[in-house]
Coordinates of C-alpha atoms in Angstrom, one line a residue:
X1305 CA 129.4 18.7 -159.7
X1306 CA 133.0 18.8 -158.4
X1307 CA 136.2 16.8 -158.2
X1308 CA 136.4 14.5 -155.2
X1309 CA 138.0 15.8 -152.0
X1310 CA 141.6 14.8 -151.1
X1311 CA 140.3 11.5 -149.7
X1312 CA 138.4 10.7 -152.9
X1313 CA 134.9 11.4 -151.7
X1314 CA 132.0 12.8 -153.8
X1315 CA 129.9 14.0 -150.9
X1316 CA 129.3 10.9 -148.8
X1317 CA 130.4 8.5 -151.5
X1318 CA 133.7 7.2 -152.8
X1319 CA 136.8 7.0 -150.7
X1320 CA 139.5 4.3 -150.3
X1321 CA 138.2 1.2 -148.3
X1322 CA 141.1 -1.1 -149.1
X1323 CA 143.8 -3.2 -147.3
X1324 CA 146.8 -1.3 -146.1
X1325 CA 148.9 -3.1 -148.8
X1326 CA 147.1 -1.0 -151.4
X1327 CA 147.2 2.4 -149.8
X1328 CA 150.7 3.3 -151.0
X1329 CA 150.1 2.0 -154.5
X1330 CA 146.9 4.0 -154.8
X1331 CA 148.7 7.1 -153.6
X1332 CA 151.4 6.5 -156.2
X1333 CA 148.7 6.0 -158.9
X1334 CA 147.0 9.3 -157.9
X1335 CA 150.3 11.2 -158.1
X1336 CA 151.1 9.6 -161.5
X1337 CA 147.7 10.3 -162.9
X1338 CA 147.6 13.9 -161.7
X1339 CA 151.0 14.4 -163.1
X1340 CA 149.9 12.9 -166.5
X1341 CA 146.9 15.3 -166.6
X1342 CA 149.3 18.2 -166.3
X1343 CA 151.8 16.8 -168.8
X1344 CA 151.5 18.2 -172.4
X1345 CA 153.5 15.3 -173.7
X1346 CA 151.2 12.7 -172.1
X1347 CA 148.1 14.4 -173.3
X1348 CA 149.5 14.7 -176.8
X1349 CA 150.3 11.0 -176.9
X1350 CA 147.0 10.0 -175.5
X1351 CA 145.1 12.2 -177.9
X1352 CA 147.0 10.7 -180.8
X1353 CA 146.1 7.2 -179.7
X1354 CA 142.4 8.2 -179.5
X1355 CA 142.4 9.7 -182.9
X1356 CA 144.9 7.7 -185.0
X1357 CA 144.3 4.3 -183.4
X1358 CA 140.8 4.2 -181.8
X1359 CA 139.0 6.3 -184.4
X1360 CA 137.9 9.4 -182.6
X1361 CA 136.0 11.6 -182.9
X1362 CA 132.9 9.4 -183.1
X1363 CA 129.8 10.5 -185.0
X1364 CA 126.8 12.2 -183.5
X1365 CA 124.2 10.6 -185.6
X1366 CA 120.6 11.8 -186.0
X1367 CA 118.4 8.8 -185.8
X1368 CA 115.6 10.0 -188.1
X1369 CA 113.4 6.9 -188.3
X1370 CA 113.6 6.3 -184.5
X1371 CA 112.8 10.0 -183.9
X1372 CA 109.8 9.8 -186.2
X1373 CA 108.6 6.7 -184.4
X1374 CA 108.9 8.4 -181.0
X1375 CA 107.2 11.6 -182.4
X1376 CA 108.1 13.9 -179.5
X1377 CA 111.9 13.2 -179.3
X1378 CA 114.6 14.1 -181.8
X1379 CA 117.3 11.5 -181.0
X1380 CA 121.0 11.9 -181.6
X1381 CA 123.2 8.9 -181.0
X1382 CA 126.8 9.3 -179.8
X1383 CA 128.3 6.4 -181.8
X1384 CA 130.9 4.9 -179.4
X1385 CA 130.1 1.5 -181.2
X1386 CA 132.1 2.8 -184.1
X1387 CA 135.4 2.9 -182.1
X1388 CA 138.1 0.2 -182.5
X1389 CA 137.0 -2.8 -180.5
X1390 CA 133.3 -1.8 -180.8
X1391 CA 132.6 0.1 -177.6
X1392 CA 133.6 3.1 -175.4
X1393 CA 135.9 1.0 -173.2
X1394 CA 139.0 1.7 -175.4
X1395 CA 139.0 5.4 -174.4
X1396 CA 139.8 4.4 -170.8
X1397 CA 142.2 1.5 -171.5
X1398 CA 144.4 3.4 -173.8
X1399 CA 144.8 6.1 -171.1
X1400 CA 145.4 3.6 -168.2
X1401 CA 147.8 1.3 -170.1
X1402 CA 149.8 4.4 -171.3
X1403 CA 149.9 5.6 -167.7
X1404 CA 151.1 2.1 -166.6
X1405 CA 154.0 2.3 -169.1
X1406 CA 155.0 5.7 -167.8
X1407 CA 154.9 4.3 -164.2
X1408 CA 157.3 1.5 -165.3
X1409 CA 154.7 -1.3 -164.7
X1410 CA 155.4 -4.5 -166.6
X1411 CA 152.1 -6.4 -166.3
X1412 CA 148.5 -5.4 -166.8
X1413 CA 145.5 -7.1 -165.2
X1414 CA 141.8 -6.3 -165.6
X1415 CA 138.3 -7.6 -164.8
X1416 CA 135.5 -7.8 -167.3
X1417 CA 131.8 -8.6 -167.5
X1418 CA 130.5 -8.2 -171.1
X1419 CA 134.1 -8.7 -172.3
X1420 CA 134.3 -5.3 -173.9
X1421 CA 136.6 -3.9 -171.2
X1422 CA 138.7 -7.1 -171.4
X1423 CA 139.0 -6.8 -175.1
X1424 CA 139.9 -3.1 -174.9
X1425 CA 142.5 -3.8 -172.2
X1426 CA 144.0 -6.7 -174.2
X1427 CA 144.1 -4.4 -177.2
X1428 CA 145.9 -1.6 -175.4
X1429 CA 148.3 -4.1 -173.8
X1430 CA 149.1 -5.7 -177.1
X1431 CA 149.6 -2.3 -178.7
X1432 CA 152.1 -1.3 -176.0
X1433 CA 153.8 -4.6 -175.6
X1434 CA 152.7 -5.6 -172.1
X1435 CA 151.4 -9.0 -170.9
X1436 CA 147.8 -9.0 -169.8
X1437 CA 145.6 -11.2 -167.6
X1438 CA 141.9 -10.7 -167.6
X1439 CA 139.6 -12.1 -164.8
X1440 CA 136.1 -13.0 -166.1
X1441 CA 133.2 -14.8 -164.4
X1442 CA 132.5 -18.3 -165.7
X1443 CA 128.9 -17.3 -166.4
X1444 CA 130.1 -14.4 -168.5
X1445 CA 132.7 -16.5 -170.3
X1446 CA 129.8 -18.7 -171.5
X1447 CA 127.5 -15.8 -172.7
X1448 CA 130.3 -13.7 -174.2
X1449 CA 132.4 -16.4 -175.9
X1450 CA 133.2 -14.3 -178.9
X1451 CA 135.0 -11.7 -176.7
X1452 CA 136.9 -14.4 -174.9
X1453 CA 138.3 -15.5 -178.2
X1454 CA 139.2 -12.0 -179.2
X1455 CA 141.1 -11.5 -175.9
X1456 CA 143.0 -14.7 -176.4
X1457 CA 143.8 -13.9 -180.0
X1458 CA 145.5 -10.7 -178.8
X1459 CA 147.7 -12.7 -176.4
X1460 CA 145.8 -12.0 -173.2
X1461 CA 145.2 -14.8 -170.6
X1462 CA 141.5 -15.1 -169.7
X1463 CA 141.2 -16.4 -166.1
X1464 CA 137.8 -18.0 -165.3
X1465 CA 136.3 -17.0 -161.9
X1466 CA 134.0 -19.7 -160.4
X1467 CA 133.1 -18.1 -157.0
X1468 CA 129.9 -16.4 -156.1
X1469 CA 127.6 -15.5 -159.0
X1470 CA 130.5 -16.1 -161.5
X1471 CA 130.0 -12.7 -163.0
X1472 CA 131.5 -9.2 -162.9
X1473 CA 131.5 -8.6 -159.1
X1474 CA 133.4 -11.8 -158.6
X1475 CA 135.9 -11.1 -161.4
X1476 CA 136.7 -7.8 -159.7
X1477 CA 137.2 -9.6 -156.4
X1478 CA 139.8 -11.9 -157.9
X1479 CA 141.5 -9.0 -159.8
X1480 CA 141.9 -7.1 -156.6
X1481 CA 143.4 -10.2 -154.9
X1482 CA 145.9 -10.5 -157.7
X1483 CA 146.8 -6.8 -157.4
X1484 CA 147.4 -7.0 -153.7
X1485 CA 149.8 -10.0 -154.3
X1486 CA 151.7 -8.5 -157.2
X1487 CA 151.4 -4.8 -156.7
X1488 CA 155.1 -3.9 -157.3
X1489 CA 155.1 -4.8 -161.0
X1490 CA 151.3 -4.9 -161.9
X1491 CA 148.9 -2.2 -163.0
X1492 CA 145.2 -2.9 -162.4
X1493 CA 143.2 -1.4 -165.2
X1494 CA 139.6 -1.0 -163.8
X1495 CA 136.9 -0.7 -166.4
X1496 CA 134.4 1.6 -164.8
X1497 CA 134.0 4.7 -162.6
X1498 CA 134.0 2.3 -159.6
X1499 CA 136.7 1.1 -157.2
X1500 CA 138.8 3.0 -154.8
X1501 CA 140.1 6.6 -155.4
X1502 CA 141.6 7.7 -157.8
X1503 CA 139.9 5.2 -160.2
X1504 CA 136.4 6.8 -160.4
X1505 CA 138.1 10.2 -161.1
X1506 CA 140.6 8.7 -163.6
X1507 CA 138.1 6.7 -165.6
X1508 CA 135.8 9.7 -165.7
X1509 CA 138.5 11.9 -167.1
X1510 CA 139.5 9.4 -169.8
X1511 CA 135.9 8.8 -170.8
X1512 CA 134.9 12.5 -170.7
X1513 CA 135.9 12.8 -174.3
X1514 CA 132.5 11.3 -175.1
X1515 CA 130.6 14.3 -173.7
X1516 CA 133.1 16.9 -174.8
X1517 CA 132.8 15.8 -178.4
X1518 CA 129.0 15.4 -178.2
X1519 CA 128.5 18.9 -176.7
X1520 CA 130.4 20.5 -179.5
X1521 CA 128.7 18.4 -182.2
X1522 CA 125.2 19.0 -180.9
X1523 CA 125.8 22.8 -180.7
X1524 CA 127.0 22.7 -184.3
X1525 CA 124.0 20.7 -185.4
X1526 CA 121.2 22.4 -183.4
X1527 CA 122.7 25.7 -182.2
X1528 CA 121.7 24.9 -178.6
X1529 CA 122.2 22.3 -176.0
X1530 CA 120.0 19.1 -175.8
X1531 CA 117.1 18.8 -173.4
X1532 CA 118.1 15.4 -172.3
X1533 CA 121.1 13.0 -172.0
X1534 CA 120.3 9.3 -171.7
X1535 CA 122.8 6.4 -171.1
X1536 CA 122.8 2.9 -169.6
X1537 CA 124.5 2.6 -166.2
X1538 CA 126.2 -0.5 -164.6
X1539 CA 129.3 0.8 -163.0
X1540 CA 128.6 3.8 -165.1
X1541 CA 131.6 4.8 -167.3
X1542 CA 129.9 5.4 -170.6
X1543 CA 127.2 7.4 -168.8
X1544 CA 129.7 9.5 -166.8
X1545 CA 131.7 10.1 -169.9
X1546 CA 128.7 11.6 -171.6
X1547 CA 127.2 13.3 -168.5
X1548 CA 130.2 15.0 -166.9
X1549 CA 130.9 17.7 -169.5
X1550 CA 127.2 18.8 -169.2
X1551 CA 127.0 18.8 -165.4
X1552 CA 127.1 22.6 -165.1
X1553 CA 124.4 23.0 -167.9
X1554 CA 121.4 23.1 -165.5
X1555 CA 118.8 23.0 -168.2
X1556 CA 120.1 19.7 -169.6
X1557 CA 118.3 16.9 -167.8
X1558 CA 120.5 13.8 -167.2
X1559 CA 119.0 10.3 -167.0
X1560 CA 120.9 7.0 -166.2
X1561 CA 119.2 3.7 -167.1
X1562 CA 119.9 0.8 -164.8
X1563 CA 119.1 -2.9 -165.4
X1564 CA 115.8 -4.0 -163.8
X1565 CA 116.3 -7.6 -164.8
X1566 CA 113.1 -9.5 -164.1
X1567 CA 111.8 -6.4 -162.2
X1568 CA 113.2 -4.2 -159.4
X1569 CA 110.7 -5.8 -156.9
X1570 CA 112.0 -9.3 -157.7
X1571 CA 115.3 -10.9 -156.5
X1572 CA 116.7 -10.7 -160.0
X1573 CA 117.8 -7.3 -161.0
X1574 CA 120.9 -5.0 -161.1
X1575 CA 119.5 -1.7 -160.1
X1576 CA 121.3 -0.5 -156.9
X1577 CA 119.8 3.0 -157.1
X1578 CA 116.4 1.5 -157.1
X1579 CA 117.3 -0.6 -154.1
X1580 CA 118.2 2.6 -152.2
X1581 CA 120.8 1.1 -149.9
X1582 CA 124.3 2.4 -149.3
X1583 CA 127.4 0.2 -148.6
X1584 CA 131.0 -0.5 -149.5
X1585 CA 132.1 -2.6 -152.4
X1586 CA 135.5 -2.9 -154.1
X1587 CA 137.0 -0.2 -152.1
X1588 CA 134.3 2.5 -152.6
X1589 CA 131.2 3.6 -150.9
X1590 CA 128.1 3.9 -153.1
X1591 CA 124.6 2.6 -153.6
X1592 CA 124.8 -1.1 -153.3
X1593 CA 122.4 -4.1 -153.5
X1594 CA 122.8 -5.8 -150.1
X1595 CA 120.9 -7.8 -147.5
X1596 CA 119.9 -6.4 -144.1
X1597 CA 123.1 -7.7 -142.5
X1598 CA 125.3 -6.1 -145.2
X1599 CA 125.9 -9.1 -147.4
X1600 CA 126.2 -8.2 -151.1
X1601 CA 123.3 -9.5 -153.2
X1602 CA 123.8 -11.3 -156.5
X1603 CA 122.8 -9.1 -159.3
X1604 CA 121.0 -10.2 -162.5
X1605 CA 120.8 -8.7 -165.9
X1606 CA 120.6 -10.1 -169.4
X1607 CA 123.4 -7.6 -170.1
X1608 CA 126.7 -8.8 -168.7
X1609 CA 128.1 -5.3 -168.6
X1610 CA 125.3 -4.1 -166.3
X1611 CA 125.3 -7.2 -164.1
X1612 CA 126.9 -5.5 -161.1
X1613 CA 125.4 -4.9 -157.6
X1614 CA 127.0 -1.5 -157.2
X1615 CA 127.5 1.8 -159.1
X1616 CA 130.1 4.4 -159.4
X1617 CA 130.3 6.9 -156.4
X1618 CA 129.9 10.0 -158.5
X1619 CA 126.6 8.6 -159.9
X1620 CA 125.5 8.0 -156.3
X1621 CA 126.4 11.7 -155.6
X1622 CA 124.4 12.9 -158.7
X1623 CA 121.5 10.8 -157.5
X1624 CA 121.3 12.3 -153.9
X1625 CA 121.9 15.8 -155.2
X1626 CA 119.3 15.5 -157.9
X1627 CA 121.6 16.4 -160.7
X1628 CA 120.7 13.1 -162.4
X1629 CA 117.7 10.9 -162.4
X1630 CA 118.1 7.1 -162.4
X1631 CA 115.5 4.8 -163.9
X1632 CA 115.4 1.1 -164.8
X1633 CA 114.5 -1.1 -167.7
X1634 CA 113.8 -4.9 -167.6
X1635 CA 115.4 -7.6 -169.7
X1636 CA 112.3 -8.0 -171.9
X1637 CA 112.1 -4.2 -172.5
X1638 CA 115.8 -4.1 -173.4
X1639 CA 115.3 -6.8 -176.1
X1640 CA 112.4 -4.6 -177.4
X1641 CA 114.8 -1.7 -177.5
X1642 CA 117.4 -3.7 -179.3
X1643 CA 114.9 -4.8 -182.0
X1644 CA 113.5 -1.3 -182.3
X1645 CA 116.9 0.2 -183.1
X1646 CA 117.9 -2.6 -185.3
X1647 CA 114.7 -2.5 -187.4
X1648 CA 114.4 1.3 -187.6
X1649 CA 118.0 2.4 -188.0
X1650 CA 119.9 -0.7 -189.2
X1651 CA 122.2 -0.5 -186.2
X1652 CA 122.3 -3.4 -183.7
X1653 CA 123.1 -2.0 -180.2
X1654 CA 124.8 -3.9 -177.4
X1655 CA 122.3 -5.3 -175.0
X1656 CA 123.6 -2.8 -172.4
X1657 CA 122.9 0.1 -174.8
X1658 CA 119.4 -1.4 -175.6
X1659 CA 118.3 -0.6 -172.1
X1660 CA 118.8 3.1 -172.8
X1661 CA 117.2 2.8 -176.2
X1662 CA 114.0 1.3 -174.8
X1663 CA 113.8 4.0 -172.1
X1664 CA 113.4 6.6 -174.9
X1665 CA 109.9 5.0 -175.5
X1666 CA 109.0 5.9 -171.9
X1667 CA 110.6 9.3 -172.0
X1668 CA 108.8 10.2 -175.3
X1669 CA 105.4 9.9 -173.5
X1670 CA 106.4 12.5 -170.9
X1671 CA 108.1 15.2 -172.9
X1672 CA 107.0 18.2 -175.0
X1673 CA 107.1 17.9 -178.8
X1674 CA 110.4 18.7 -180.4
X1675 CA 112.5 17.8 -177.4
X1676 CA 116.0 16.7 -178.1
X1677 CA 118.1 14.0 -176.6
X1678 CA 121.6 12.6 -176.9
X1679 CA 121.7 8.8 -176.4
X1680 CA 125.1 7.3 -175.6
X1681 CA 125.4 4.4 -178.0
X1682 CA 127.9 2.7 -175.8
X1683 CA 128.7 -0.4 -177.9
X1684 CA 127.6 -2.6 -180.8
X1685 CA 125.7 -5.8 -180.4
X1686 CA 127.9 -8.3 -182.3
X1687 CA 129.0 -9.8 -179.0
X1688 CA 125.5 -10.5 -177.9
X1689 CA 124.1 -12.3 -181.0
X1690 CA 124.3 -15.8 -179.6
X1691 CA 122.6 -14.8 -176.4
X1692 CA 119.9 -12.7 -178.2
X1693 CA 119.1 -15.7 -180.4
X1694 CA 118.7 -17.9 -177.3
X1695 CA 116.6 -15.3 -175.5
X1696 CA 114.3 -14.6 -178.4

């Protein structure tokens, strides 16, 4: 609804819950980012990277066969899978690594789950001539081997994380430890609208190109705004990128789709909104999967990019204010969504995106005929083929 306050809070969420060592670097980053957003030269260079290098604007594609299958919904897909590297993550990493160069940083670090943010960070670092270390959970290294190879091919060092659940949460823990130790020369490129202020704001601004383009494209195609927006939500950057430019359009209903894993009433899911508890993780206050004594629970999802026990603070704010609704889809349902999109449209979605695809089946049963929806097609499924084969 609004930018965060001076302390980085979206209502009760967000903030900077970090060691003292990081307070000054975060303040420096905030000053640099706000300066960049006011700089015509920075914005011109960033826009050129998005268009000439990454491949923007992406298509807003009318999925005719999927729409016919659903009967009540006319589905437009915002095709972020068509970007260089195969997902929306490149929008953010080009912005952050460009900012790192302007700040005089000489090393980039990142965390990654599905590997797409790691690949996108390695790509941007290679393009701009900076060394890059990517922290990745050992479990994710196994299930996303292709993306590990891609990162290494571009010169990045992939550092396995063997603590905890060996997934995204633990990779982020290790990246933050690295940053605390090497803060003078190192820029931490966070992949989602999570983490301490100003990261949720910064990542949202770099990803908002998704919704800005989609809004213009939809108005041109339909002469009106869509009835619904739907996107998968882990930390939530692809979703926030689509949602934010429509926030003031009250008639547009916004729906984020979390990963229900084996079911939200089981111990194996990654749906913090459904868990309805609030806590602090990775420097930010948000909805969080945790035990009664405040210990962070291990998340589970077939999608490595959604396998995170927290969510971005602005999504938490949208949830409590009612501006967005958050639902969940299980592993089995996501695979059905993946097969549905593949067979009807000839497009294989990332397993993360497949959660949002399947939710359209549920939404179609609730809406009036001729309703319209923009689905954020956050990434392509090449990276998941080995895992999908095993699962099926």
